[in-house]
PDB file of C-alpha atoms in Angstrom:
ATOM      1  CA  UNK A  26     -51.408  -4.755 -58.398  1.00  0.00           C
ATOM      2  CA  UNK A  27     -48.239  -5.200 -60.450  1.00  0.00           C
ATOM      3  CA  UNK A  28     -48.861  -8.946 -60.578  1.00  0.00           C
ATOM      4  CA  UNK A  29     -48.776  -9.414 -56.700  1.00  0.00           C
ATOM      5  CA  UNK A  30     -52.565 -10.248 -55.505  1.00  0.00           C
ATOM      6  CA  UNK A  31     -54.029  -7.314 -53.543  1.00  0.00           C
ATOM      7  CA  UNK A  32     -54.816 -10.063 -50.694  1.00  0.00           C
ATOM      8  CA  UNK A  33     -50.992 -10.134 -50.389  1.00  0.00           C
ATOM      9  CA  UNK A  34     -50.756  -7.036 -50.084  1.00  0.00           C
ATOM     10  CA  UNK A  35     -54.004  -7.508 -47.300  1.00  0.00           C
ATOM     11  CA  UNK A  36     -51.971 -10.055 -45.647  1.00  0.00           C
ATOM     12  CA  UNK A  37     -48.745  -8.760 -45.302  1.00  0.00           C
ATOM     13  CA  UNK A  38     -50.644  -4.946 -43.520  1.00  0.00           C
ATOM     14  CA  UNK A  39     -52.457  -7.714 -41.112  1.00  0.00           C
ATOM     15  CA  UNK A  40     -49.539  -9.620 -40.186  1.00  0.00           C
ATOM     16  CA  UNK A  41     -47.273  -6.482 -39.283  1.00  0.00           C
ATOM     17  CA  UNK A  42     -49.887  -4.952 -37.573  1.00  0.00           C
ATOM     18  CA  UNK A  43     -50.869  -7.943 -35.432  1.00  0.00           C
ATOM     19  CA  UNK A  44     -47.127  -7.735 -34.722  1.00  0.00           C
ATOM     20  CA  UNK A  45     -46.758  -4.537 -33.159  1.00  0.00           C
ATOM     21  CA  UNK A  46     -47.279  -3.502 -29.420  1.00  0.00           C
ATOM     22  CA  UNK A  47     -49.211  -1.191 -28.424  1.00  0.00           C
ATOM     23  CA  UNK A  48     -46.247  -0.098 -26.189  1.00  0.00           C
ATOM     24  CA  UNK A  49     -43.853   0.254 -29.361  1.00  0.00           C
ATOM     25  CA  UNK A  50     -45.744   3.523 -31.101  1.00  0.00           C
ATOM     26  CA  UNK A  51     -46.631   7.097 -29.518  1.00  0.00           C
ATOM     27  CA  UNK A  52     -49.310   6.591 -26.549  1.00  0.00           C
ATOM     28  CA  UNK A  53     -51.280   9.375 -27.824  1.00  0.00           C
ATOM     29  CA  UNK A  54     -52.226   7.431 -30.963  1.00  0.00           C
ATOM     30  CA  UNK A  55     -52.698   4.219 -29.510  1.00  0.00           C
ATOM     31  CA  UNK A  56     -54.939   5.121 -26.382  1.00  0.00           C
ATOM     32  CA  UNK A  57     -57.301   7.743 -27.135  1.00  0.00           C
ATOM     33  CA  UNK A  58     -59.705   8.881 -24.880  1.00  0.00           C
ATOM     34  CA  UNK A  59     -62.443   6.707 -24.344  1.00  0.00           C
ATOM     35  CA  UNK A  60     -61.630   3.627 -26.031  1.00  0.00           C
ATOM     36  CA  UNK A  61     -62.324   0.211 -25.065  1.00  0.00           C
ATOM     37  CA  UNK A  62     -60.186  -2.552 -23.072  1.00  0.00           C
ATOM     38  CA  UNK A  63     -57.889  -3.926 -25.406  1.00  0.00           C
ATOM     39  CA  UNK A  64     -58.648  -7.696 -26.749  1.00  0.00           C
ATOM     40  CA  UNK A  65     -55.617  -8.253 -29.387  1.00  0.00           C
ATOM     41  CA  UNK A  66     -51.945  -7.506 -28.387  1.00  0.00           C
ATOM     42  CA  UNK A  67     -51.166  -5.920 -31.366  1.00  0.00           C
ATOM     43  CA  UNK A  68     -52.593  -2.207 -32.746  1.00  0.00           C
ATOM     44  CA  UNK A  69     -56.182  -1.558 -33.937  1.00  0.00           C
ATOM     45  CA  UNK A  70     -56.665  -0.421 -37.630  1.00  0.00           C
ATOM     46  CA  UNK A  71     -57.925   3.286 -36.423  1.00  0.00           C
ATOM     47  CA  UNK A  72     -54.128   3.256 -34.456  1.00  0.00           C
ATOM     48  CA  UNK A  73     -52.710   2.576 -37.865  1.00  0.00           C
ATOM     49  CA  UNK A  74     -54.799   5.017 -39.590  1.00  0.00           C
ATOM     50  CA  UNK A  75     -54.056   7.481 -37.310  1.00  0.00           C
ATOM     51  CA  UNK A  76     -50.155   6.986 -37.246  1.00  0.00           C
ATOM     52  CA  UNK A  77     -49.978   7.139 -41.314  1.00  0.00           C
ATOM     53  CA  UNK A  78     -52.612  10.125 -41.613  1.00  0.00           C
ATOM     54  CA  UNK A  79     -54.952   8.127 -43.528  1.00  0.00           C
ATOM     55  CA  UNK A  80     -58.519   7.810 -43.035  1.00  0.00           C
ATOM     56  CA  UNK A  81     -59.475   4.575 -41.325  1.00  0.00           C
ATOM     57  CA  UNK A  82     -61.904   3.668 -44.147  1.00  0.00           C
ATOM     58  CA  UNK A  83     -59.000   3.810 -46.873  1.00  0.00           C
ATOM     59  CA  UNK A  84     -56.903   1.425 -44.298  1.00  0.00           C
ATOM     60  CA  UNK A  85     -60.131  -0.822 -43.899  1.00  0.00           C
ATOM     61  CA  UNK A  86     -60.085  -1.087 -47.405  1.00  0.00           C
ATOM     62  CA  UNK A  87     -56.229  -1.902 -47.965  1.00  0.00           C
ATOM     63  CA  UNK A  88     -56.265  -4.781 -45.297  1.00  0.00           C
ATOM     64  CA  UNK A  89     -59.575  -6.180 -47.009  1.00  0.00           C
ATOM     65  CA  UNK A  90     -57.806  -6.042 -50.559  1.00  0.00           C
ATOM     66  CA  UNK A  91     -60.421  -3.599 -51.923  1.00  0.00           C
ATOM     67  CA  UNK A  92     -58.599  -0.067 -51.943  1.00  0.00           C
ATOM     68  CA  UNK A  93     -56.946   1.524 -54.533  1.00  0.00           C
ATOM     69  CA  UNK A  94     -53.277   0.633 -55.283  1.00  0.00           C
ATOM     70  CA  UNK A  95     -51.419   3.127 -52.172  1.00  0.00           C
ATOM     71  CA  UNK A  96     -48.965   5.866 -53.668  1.00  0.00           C
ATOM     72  CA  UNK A  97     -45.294   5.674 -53.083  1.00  0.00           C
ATOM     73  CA  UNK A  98     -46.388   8.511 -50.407  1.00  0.00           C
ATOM     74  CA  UNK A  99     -48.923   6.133 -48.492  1.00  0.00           C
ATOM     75  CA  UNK A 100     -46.656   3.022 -48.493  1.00  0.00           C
ATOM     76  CA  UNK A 101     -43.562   5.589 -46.774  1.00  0.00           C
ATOM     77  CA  UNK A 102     -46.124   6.708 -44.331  1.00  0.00           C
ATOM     78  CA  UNK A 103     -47.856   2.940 -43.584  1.00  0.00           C
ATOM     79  CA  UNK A 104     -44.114   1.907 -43.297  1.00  0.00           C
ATOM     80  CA  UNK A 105     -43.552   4.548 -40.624  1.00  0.00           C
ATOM     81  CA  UNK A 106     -46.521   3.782 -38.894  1.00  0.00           C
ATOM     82  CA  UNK A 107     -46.249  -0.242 -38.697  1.00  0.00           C
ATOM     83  CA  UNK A 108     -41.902   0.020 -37.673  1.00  0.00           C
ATOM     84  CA  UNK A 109     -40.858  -1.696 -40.769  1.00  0.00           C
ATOM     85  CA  UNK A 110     -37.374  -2.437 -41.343  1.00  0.00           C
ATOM     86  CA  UNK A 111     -35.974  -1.615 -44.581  1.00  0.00           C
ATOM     87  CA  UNK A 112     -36.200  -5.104 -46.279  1.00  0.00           C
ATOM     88  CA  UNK A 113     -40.114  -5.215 -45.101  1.00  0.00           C
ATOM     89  CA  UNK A 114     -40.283  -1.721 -46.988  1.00  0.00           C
ATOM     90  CA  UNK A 115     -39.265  -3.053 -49.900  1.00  0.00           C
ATOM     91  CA  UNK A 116     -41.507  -5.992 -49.625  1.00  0.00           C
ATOM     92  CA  UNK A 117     -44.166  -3.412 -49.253  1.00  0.00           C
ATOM     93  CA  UNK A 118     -43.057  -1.450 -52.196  1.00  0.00           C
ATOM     94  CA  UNK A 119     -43.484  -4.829 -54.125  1.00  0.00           C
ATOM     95  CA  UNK A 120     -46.464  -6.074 -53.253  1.00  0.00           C
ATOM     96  CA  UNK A 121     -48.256  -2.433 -53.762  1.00  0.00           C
ATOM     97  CA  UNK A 122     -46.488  -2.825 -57.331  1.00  0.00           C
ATOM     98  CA  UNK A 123     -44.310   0.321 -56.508  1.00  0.00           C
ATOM     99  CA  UNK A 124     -41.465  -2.394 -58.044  1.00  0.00           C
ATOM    100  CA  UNK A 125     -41.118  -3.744 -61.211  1.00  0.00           C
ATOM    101  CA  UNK A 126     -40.706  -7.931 -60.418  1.00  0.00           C
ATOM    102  CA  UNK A 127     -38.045  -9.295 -61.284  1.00  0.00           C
ATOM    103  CA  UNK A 128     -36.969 -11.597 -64.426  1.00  0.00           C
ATOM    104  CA  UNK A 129     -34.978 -14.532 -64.754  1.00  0.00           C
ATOM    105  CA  UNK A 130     -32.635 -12.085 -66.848  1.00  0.00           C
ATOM    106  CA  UNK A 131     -31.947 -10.325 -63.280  1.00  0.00           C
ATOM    107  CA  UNK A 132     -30.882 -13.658 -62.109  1.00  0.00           C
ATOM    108  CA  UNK A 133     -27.696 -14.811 -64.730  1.00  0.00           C
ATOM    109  CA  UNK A 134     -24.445 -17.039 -64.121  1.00  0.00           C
ATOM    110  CA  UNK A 135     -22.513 -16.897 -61.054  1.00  0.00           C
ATOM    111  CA  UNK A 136     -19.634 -14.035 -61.168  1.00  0.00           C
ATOM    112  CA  UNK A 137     -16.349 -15.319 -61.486  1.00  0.00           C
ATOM    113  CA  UNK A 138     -15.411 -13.559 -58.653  1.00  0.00           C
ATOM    114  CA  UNK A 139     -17.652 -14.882 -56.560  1.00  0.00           C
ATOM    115  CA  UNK A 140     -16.424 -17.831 -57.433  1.00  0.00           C
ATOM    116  CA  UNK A 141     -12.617 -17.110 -56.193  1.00  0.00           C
ATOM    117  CA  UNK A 142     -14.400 -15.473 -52.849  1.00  0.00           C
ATOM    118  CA  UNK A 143     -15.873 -19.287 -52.367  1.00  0.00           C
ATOM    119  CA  UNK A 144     -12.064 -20.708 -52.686  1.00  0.00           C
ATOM    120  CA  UNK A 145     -10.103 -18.140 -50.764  1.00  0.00           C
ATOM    121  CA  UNK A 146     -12.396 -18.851 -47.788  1.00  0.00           C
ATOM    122  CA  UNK A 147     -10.314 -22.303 -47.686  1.00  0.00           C
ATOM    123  CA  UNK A 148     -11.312 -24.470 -44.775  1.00  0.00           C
ATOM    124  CA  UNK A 149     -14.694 -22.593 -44.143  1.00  0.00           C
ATOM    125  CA  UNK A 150     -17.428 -24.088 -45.459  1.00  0.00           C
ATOM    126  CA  UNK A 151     -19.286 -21.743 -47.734  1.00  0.00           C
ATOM    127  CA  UNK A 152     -21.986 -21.693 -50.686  1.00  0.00           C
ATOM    128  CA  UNK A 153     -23.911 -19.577 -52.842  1.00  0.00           C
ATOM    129  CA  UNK A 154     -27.204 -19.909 -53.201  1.00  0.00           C
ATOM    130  CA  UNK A 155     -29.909 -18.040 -55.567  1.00  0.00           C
ATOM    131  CA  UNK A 156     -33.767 -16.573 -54.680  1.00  0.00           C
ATOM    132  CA  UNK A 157     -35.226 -20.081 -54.688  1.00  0.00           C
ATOM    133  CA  UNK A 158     -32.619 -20.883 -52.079  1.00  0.00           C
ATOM    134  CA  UNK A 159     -31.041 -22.874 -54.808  1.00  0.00           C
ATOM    135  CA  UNK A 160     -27.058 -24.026 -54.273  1.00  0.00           C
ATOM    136  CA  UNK A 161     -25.294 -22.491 -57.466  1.00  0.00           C
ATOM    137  CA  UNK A 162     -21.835 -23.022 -56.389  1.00  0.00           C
ATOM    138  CA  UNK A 163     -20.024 -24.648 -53.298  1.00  0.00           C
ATOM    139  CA  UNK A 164     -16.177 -24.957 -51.925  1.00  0.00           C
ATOM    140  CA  UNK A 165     -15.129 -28.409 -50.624  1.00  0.00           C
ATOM    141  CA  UNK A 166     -15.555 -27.400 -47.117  1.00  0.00           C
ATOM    142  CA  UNK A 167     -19.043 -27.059 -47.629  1.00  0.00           C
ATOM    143  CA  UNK A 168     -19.408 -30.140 -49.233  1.00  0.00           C
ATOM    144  CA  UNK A 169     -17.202 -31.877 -46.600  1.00  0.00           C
ATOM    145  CA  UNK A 170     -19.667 -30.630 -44.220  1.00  0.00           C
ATOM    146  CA  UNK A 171     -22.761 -31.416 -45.330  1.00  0.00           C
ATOM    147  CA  UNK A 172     -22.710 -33.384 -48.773  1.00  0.00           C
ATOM    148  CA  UNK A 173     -21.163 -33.757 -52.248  1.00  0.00           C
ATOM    149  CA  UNK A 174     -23.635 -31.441 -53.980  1.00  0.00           C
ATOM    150  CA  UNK A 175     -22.176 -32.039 -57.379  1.00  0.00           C
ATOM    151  CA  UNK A 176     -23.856 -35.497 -56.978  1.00  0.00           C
ATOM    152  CA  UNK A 177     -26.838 -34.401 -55.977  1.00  0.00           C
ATOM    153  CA  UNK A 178     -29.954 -33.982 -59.127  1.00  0.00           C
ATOM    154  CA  UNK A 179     -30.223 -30.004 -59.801  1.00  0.00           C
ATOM    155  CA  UNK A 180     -33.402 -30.238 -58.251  1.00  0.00           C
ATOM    156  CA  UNK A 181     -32.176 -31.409 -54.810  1.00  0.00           C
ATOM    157  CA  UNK A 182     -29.442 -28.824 -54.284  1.00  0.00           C
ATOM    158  CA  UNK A 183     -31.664 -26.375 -52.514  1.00  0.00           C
ATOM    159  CA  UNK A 184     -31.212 -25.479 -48.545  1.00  0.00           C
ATOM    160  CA  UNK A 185     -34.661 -26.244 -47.645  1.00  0.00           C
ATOM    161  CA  UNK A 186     -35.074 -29.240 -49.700  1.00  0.00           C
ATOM    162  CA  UNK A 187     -32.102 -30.687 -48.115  1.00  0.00           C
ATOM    163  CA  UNK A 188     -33.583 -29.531 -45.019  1.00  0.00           C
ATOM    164  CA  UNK A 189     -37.093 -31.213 -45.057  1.00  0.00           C
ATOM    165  CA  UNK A 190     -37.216 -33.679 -47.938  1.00  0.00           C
ATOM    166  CA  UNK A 191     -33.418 -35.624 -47.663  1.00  0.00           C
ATOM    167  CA  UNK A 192     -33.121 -35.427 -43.971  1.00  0.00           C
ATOM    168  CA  UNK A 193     -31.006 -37.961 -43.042  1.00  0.00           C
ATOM    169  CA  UNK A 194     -28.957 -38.809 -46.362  1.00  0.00           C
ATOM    170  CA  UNK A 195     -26.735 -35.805 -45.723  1.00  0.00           C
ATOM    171  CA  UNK A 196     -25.335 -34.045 -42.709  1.00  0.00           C
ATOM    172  CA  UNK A 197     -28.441 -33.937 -40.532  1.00  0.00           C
ATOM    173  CA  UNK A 198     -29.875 -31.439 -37.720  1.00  0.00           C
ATOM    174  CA  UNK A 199     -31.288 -33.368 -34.287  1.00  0.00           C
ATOM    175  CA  UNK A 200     -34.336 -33.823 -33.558  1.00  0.00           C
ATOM    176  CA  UNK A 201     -36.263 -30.647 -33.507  1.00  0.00           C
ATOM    177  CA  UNK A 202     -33.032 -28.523 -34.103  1.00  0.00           C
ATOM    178  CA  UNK A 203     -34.493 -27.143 -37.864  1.00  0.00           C
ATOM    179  CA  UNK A 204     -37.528 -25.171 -36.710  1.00  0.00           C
ATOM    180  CA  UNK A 205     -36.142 -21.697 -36.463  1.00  0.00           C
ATOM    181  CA  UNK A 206     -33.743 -22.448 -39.876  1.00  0.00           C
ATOM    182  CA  UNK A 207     -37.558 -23.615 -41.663  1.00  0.00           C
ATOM    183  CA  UNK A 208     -39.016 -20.585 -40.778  1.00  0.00           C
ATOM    184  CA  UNK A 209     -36.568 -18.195 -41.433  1.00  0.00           C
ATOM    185  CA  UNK A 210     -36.625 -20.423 -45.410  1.00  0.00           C
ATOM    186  CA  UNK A 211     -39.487 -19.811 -45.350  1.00  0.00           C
ATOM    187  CA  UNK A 212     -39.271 -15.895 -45.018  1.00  0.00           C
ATOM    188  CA  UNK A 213     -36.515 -15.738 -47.759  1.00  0.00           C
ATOM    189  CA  UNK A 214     -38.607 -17.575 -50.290  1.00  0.00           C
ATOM    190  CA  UNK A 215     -42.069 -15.242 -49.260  1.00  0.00           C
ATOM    191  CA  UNK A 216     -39.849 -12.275 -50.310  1.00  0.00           C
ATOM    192  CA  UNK A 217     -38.538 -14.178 -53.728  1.00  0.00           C
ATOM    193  CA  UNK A 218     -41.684 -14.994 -54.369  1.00  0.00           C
ATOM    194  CA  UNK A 219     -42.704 -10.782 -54.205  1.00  0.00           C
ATOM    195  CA  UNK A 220     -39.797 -10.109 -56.214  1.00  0.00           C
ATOM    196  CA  UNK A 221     -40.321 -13.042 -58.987  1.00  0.00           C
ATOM    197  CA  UNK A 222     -43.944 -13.367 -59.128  1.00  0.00           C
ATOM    198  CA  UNK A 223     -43.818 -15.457 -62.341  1.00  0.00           C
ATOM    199  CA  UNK A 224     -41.700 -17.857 -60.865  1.00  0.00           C
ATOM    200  CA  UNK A 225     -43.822 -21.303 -61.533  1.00  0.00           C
ATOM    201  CA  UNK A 226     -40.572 -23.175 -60.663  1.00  0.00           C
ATOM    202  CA  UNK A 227     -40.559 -21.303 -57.286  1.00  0.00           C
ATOM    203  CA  UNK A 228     -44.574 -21.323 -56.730  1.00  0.00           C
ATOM    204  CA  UNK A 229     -44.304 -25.380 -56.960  1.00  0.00           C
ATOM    205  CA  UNK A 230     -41.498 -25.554 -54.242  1.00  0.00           C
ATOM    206  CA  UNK A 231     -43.130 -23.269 -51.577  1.00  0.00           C
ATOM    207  CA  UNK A 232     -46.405 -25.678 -51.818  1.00  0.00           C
ATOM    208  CA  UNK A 233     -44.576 -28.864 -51.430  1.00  0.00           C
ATOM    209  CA  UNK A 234     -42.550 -27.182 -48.863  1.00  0.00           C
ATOM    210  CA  UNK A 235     -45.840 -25.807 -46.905  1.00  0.00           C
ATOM    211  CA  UNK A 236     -47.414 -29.501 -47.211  1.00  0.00           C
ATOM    212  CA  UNK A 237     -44.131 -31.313 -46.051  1.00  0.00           C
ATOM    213  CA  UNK A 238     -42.916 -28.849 -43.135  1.00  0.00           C
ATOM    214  CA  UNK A 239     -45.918 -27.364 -40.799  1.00  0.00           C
ATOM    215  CA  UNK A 240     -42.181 -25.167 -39.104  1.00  0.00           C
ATOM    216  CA  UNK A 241     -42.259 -23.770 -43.203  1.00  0.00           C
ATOM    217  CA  UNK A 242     -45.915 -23.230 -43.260  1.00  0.00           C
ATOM    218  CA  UNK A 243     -46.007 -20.925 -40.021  1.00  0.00           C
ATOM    219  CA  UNK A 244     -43.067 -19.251 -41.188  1.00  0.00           C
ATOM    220  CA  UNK A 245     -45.105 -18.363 -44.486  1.00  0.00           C
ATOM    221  CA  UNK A 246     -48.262 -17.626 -43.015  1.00  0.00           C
ATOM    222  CA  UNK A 247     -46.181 -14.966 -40.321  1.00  0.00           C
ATOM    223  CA  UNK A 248     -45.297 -13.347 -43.361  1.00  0.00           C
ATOM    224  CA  UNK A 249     -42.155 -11.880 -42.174  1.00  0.00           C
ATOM    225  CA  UNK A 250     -39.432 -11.334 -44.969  1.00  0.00           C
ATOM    226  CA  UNK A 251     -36.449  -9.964 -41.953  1.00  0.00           C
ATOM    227  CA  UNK A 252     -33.568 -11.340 -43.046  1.00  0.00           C
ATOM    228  CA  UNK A 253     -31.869 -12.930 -39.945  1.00  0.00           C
ATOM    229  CA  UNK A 254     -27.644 -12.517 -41.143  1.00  0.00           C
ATOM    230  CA  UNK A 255     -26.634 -15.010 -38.449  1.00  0.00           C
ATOM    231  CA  UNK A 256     -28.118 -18.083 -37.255  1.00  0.00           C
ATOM    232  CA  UNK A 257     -27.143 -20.728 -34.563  1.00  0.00           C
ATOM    233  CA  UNK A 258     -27.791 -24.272 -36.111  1.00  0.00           C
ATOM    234  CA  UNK A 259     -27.141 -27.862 -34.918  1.00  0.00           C
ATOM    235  CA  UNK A 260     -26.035 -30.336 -37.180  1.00  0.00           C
ATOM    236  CA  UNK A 261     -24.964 -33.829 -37.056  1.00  0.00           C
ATOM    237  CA  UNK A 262     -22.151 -34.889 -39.160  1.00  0.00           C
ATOM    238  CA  UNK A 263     -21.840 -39.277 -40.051  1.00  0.00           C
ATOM    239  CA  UNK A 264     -18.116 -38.654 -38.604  1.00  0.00           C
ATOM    240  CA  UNK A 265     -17.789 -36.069 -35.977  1.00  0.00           C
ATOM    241  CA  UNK A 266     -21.201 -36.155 -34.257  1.00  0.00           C
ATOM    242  CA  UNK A 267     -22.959 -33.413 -33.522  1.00  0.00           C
ATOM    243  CA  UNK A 268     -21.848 -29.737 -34.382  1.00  0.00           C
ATOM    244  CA  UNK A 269     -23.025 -25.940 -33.477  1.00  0.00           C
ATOM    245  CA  UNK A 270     -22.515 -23.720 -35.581  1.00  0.00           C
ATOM    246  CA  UNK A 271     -23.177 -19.940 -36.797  1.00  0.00           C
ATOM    247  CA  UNK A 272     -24.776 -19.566 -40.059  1.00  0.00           C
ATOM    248  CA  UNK A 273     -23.836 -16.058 -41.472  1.00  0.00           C
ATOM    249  CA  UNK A 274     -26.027 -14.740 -44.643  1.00  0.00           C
ATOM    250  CA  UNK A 275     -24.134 -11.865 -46.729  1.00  0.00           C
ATOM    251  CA  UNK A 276     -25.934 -10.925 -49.658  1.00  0.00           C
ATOM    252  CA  UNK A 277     -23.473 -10.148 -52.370  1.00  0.00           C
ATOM    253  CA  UNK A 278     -23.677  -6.787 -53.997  1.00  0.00           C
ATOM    254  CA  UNK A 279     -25.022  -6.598 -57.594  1.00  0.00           C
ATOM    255  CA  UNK A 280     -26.884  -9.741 -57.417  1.00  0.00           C
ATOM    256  CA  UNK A 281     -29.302 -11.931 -56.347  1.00  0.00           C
ATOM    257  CA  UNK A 282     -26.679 -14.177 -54.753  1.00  0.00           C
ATOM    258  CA  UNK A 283     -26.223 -14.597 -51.100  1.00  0.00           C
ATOM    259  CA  UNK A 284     -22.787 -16.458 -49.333  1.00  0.00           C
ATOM    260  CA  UNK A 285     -23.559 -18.415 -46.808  1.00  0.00           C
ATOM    261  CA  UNK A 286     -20.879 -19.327 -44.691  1.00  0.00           C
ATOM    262  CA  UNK A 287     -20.414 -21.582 -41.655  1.00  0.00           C
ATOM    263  CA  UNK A 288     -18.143 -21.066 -38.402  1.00  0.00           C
ATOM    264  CA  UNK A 289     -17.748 -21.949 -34.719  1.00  0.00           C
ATOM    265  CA  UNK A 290     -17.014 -20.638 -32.022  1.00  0.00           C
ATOM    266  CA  UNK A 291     -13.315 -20.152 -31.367  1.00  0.00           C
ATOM    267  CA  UNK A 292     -12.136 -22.512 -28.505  1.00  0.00           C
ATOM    268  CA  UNK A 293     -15.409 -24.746 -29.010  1.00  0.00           C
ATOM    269  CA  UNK A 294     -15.366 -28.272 -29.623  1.00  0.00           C
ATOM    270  CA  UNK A 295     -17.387 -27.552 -33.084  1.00  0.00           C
ATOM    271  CA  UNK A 296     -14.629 -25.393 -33.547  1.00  0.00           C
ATOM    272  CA  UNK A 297     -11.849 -28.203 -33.298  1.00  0.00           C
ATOM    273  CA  UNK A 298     -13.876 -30.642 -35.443  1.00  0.00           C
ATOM    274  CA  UNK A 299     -14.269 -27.911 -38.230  1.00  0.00           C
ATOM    275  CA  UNK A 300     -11.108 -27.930 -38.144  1.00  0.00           C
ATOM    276  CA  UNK A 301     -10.504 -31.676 -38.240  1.00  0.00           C
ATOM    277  CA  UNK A 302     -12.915 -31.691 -41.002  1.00  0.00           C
ATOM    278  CA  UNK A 303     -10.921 -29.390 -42.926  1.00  0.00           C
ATOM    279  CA  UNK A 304      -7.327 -31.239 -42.229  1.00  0.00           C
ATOM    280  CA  UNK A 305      -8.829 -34.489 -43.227  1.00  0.00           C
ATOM    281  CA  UNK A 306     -11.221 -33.299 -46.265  1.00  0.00           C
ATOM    282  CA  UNK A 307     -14.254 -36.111 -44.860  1.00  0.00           C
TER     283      UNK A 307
END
């Protein structure tokens, strides 16, 4: 299967079809006549078959890994069928092996302009970060913010290990505030994972992850890869208490990079203590 498992594959055709309503899809193929009360929320594998013009046995087969790899022609037609967004499309593509994987060749050094985007954005605090959710360049908003990552071991300068394994030794989220931010970790790192299946570096994390974080382990066994481009967190800074903030996600073209940048809202109280932050340099 282009060195993706076939039960990946199994998985991911499960997951989306649990996922989708009944009420979402064309009432002629999800009701036909005579069928039983439905038990599960989400569509029956005849629905699917139906919807992607493939016989149910073939479908049967896909979600119990034992069919054929699916054409480029199937995997349009499942996407159809099952609603998926572009980004789950590709993950599809992938784990059908429609995709060459990746190699760490695709990965390479940080553009220099991305480098000057990270500077001009002045007070905001902003990163980069790689596949593995790795933090491969900073401005000194961002470490203001949340923590001197130059001082950090190259090991700990990830977003989720700072997340779940330092806790409070840097800028910290309340109580129960990190959930949704695990999870949706947790869905970038299932789709790196697609695209660098090789990755033994990458493999290690997303155990220890899964064993430390049961938020991380859902999120991985929902198998959802949407990327979510803006994200509401809490944090809890050692001078100016406790923040809210928008996490935006832009994925920078022509890489494998995505900026990650932090704001508040204009007029907010997070917003005047960002802006502290940046006056003083803390």
């Amino acid at each position: 299967m282009g060195g993706v498992s076939r039960g990946e594959l199994a998985d991911f055709l499960r997951r989306r079809r649990d996922a989708l309503r009944p009420d979402q899809v064309a009432a002629t193929a999800t009701h036909p006549p005579g069928r039983r009360a439905r038990r599960a929320p989400g569509l029956r594998r005849e629905e699917v078959a139906a919807l992607a013009g493939v016989s149910v046995s073939y479908y049967e087969r896909l979600e119990q890994a034992r069919a054929p790899r699916p054409s480029p022609e199937v995997l349009a037609t499942l996407g159809t069928a099952l609603r998926l967004t572009a980004a789950e499309r590709e993950h599809l593509a992938r784990l059908a092996g429609q995709v060459p994987p990746a190699t760490d060749a695709d990965r390479g050094p940080v553009p220099a302009h991305a480098h000057r985007l990270l500077h001009r954005l002045g007070p905001i605090p902003a990163y980069l970060v790689d596949g593995r959710q790795d933090i491969v360049a900073w401005n000194s908003a961002a470490a203001a913010l949340i923590t001197d990552f130059g001082l950090l071991p190259p090991e700990e300068r990830n977003t989720v290990t700072l997340s779940i394994r330092l806790g409070g030794t840097v800028c910290s989220a309340p109580e129960g505030a990190e959930g949704e931010f695990t999870r949706q970790s947790a869905a970038q790192l299932r789709a790196a994972s697609t695209r660098y299946p090789a990755d033994r570096v990458l493999g290690e994390r997303i155990n220890e992850f899964a064993a430390r974080s049961p938020d991380f382990a859902a999120g991985w066994r929902d198998h959802d890869v949407r990327p979510v481009p803006t994200l509401r967190k809490r944090l809890r800074h050692p001078r100016l208490g406790e923040l809210e903030l928008d996490r935006q996600t832009l994925l920078l073209p022509g890489t494998d990079l995505q900026l990650v940048t932090y704001t508040a809202e204009p007029g907010s109280p997070s917003a005047t203590a960002l802006a502290h932050l940046g006056a003083r340099g803390d």
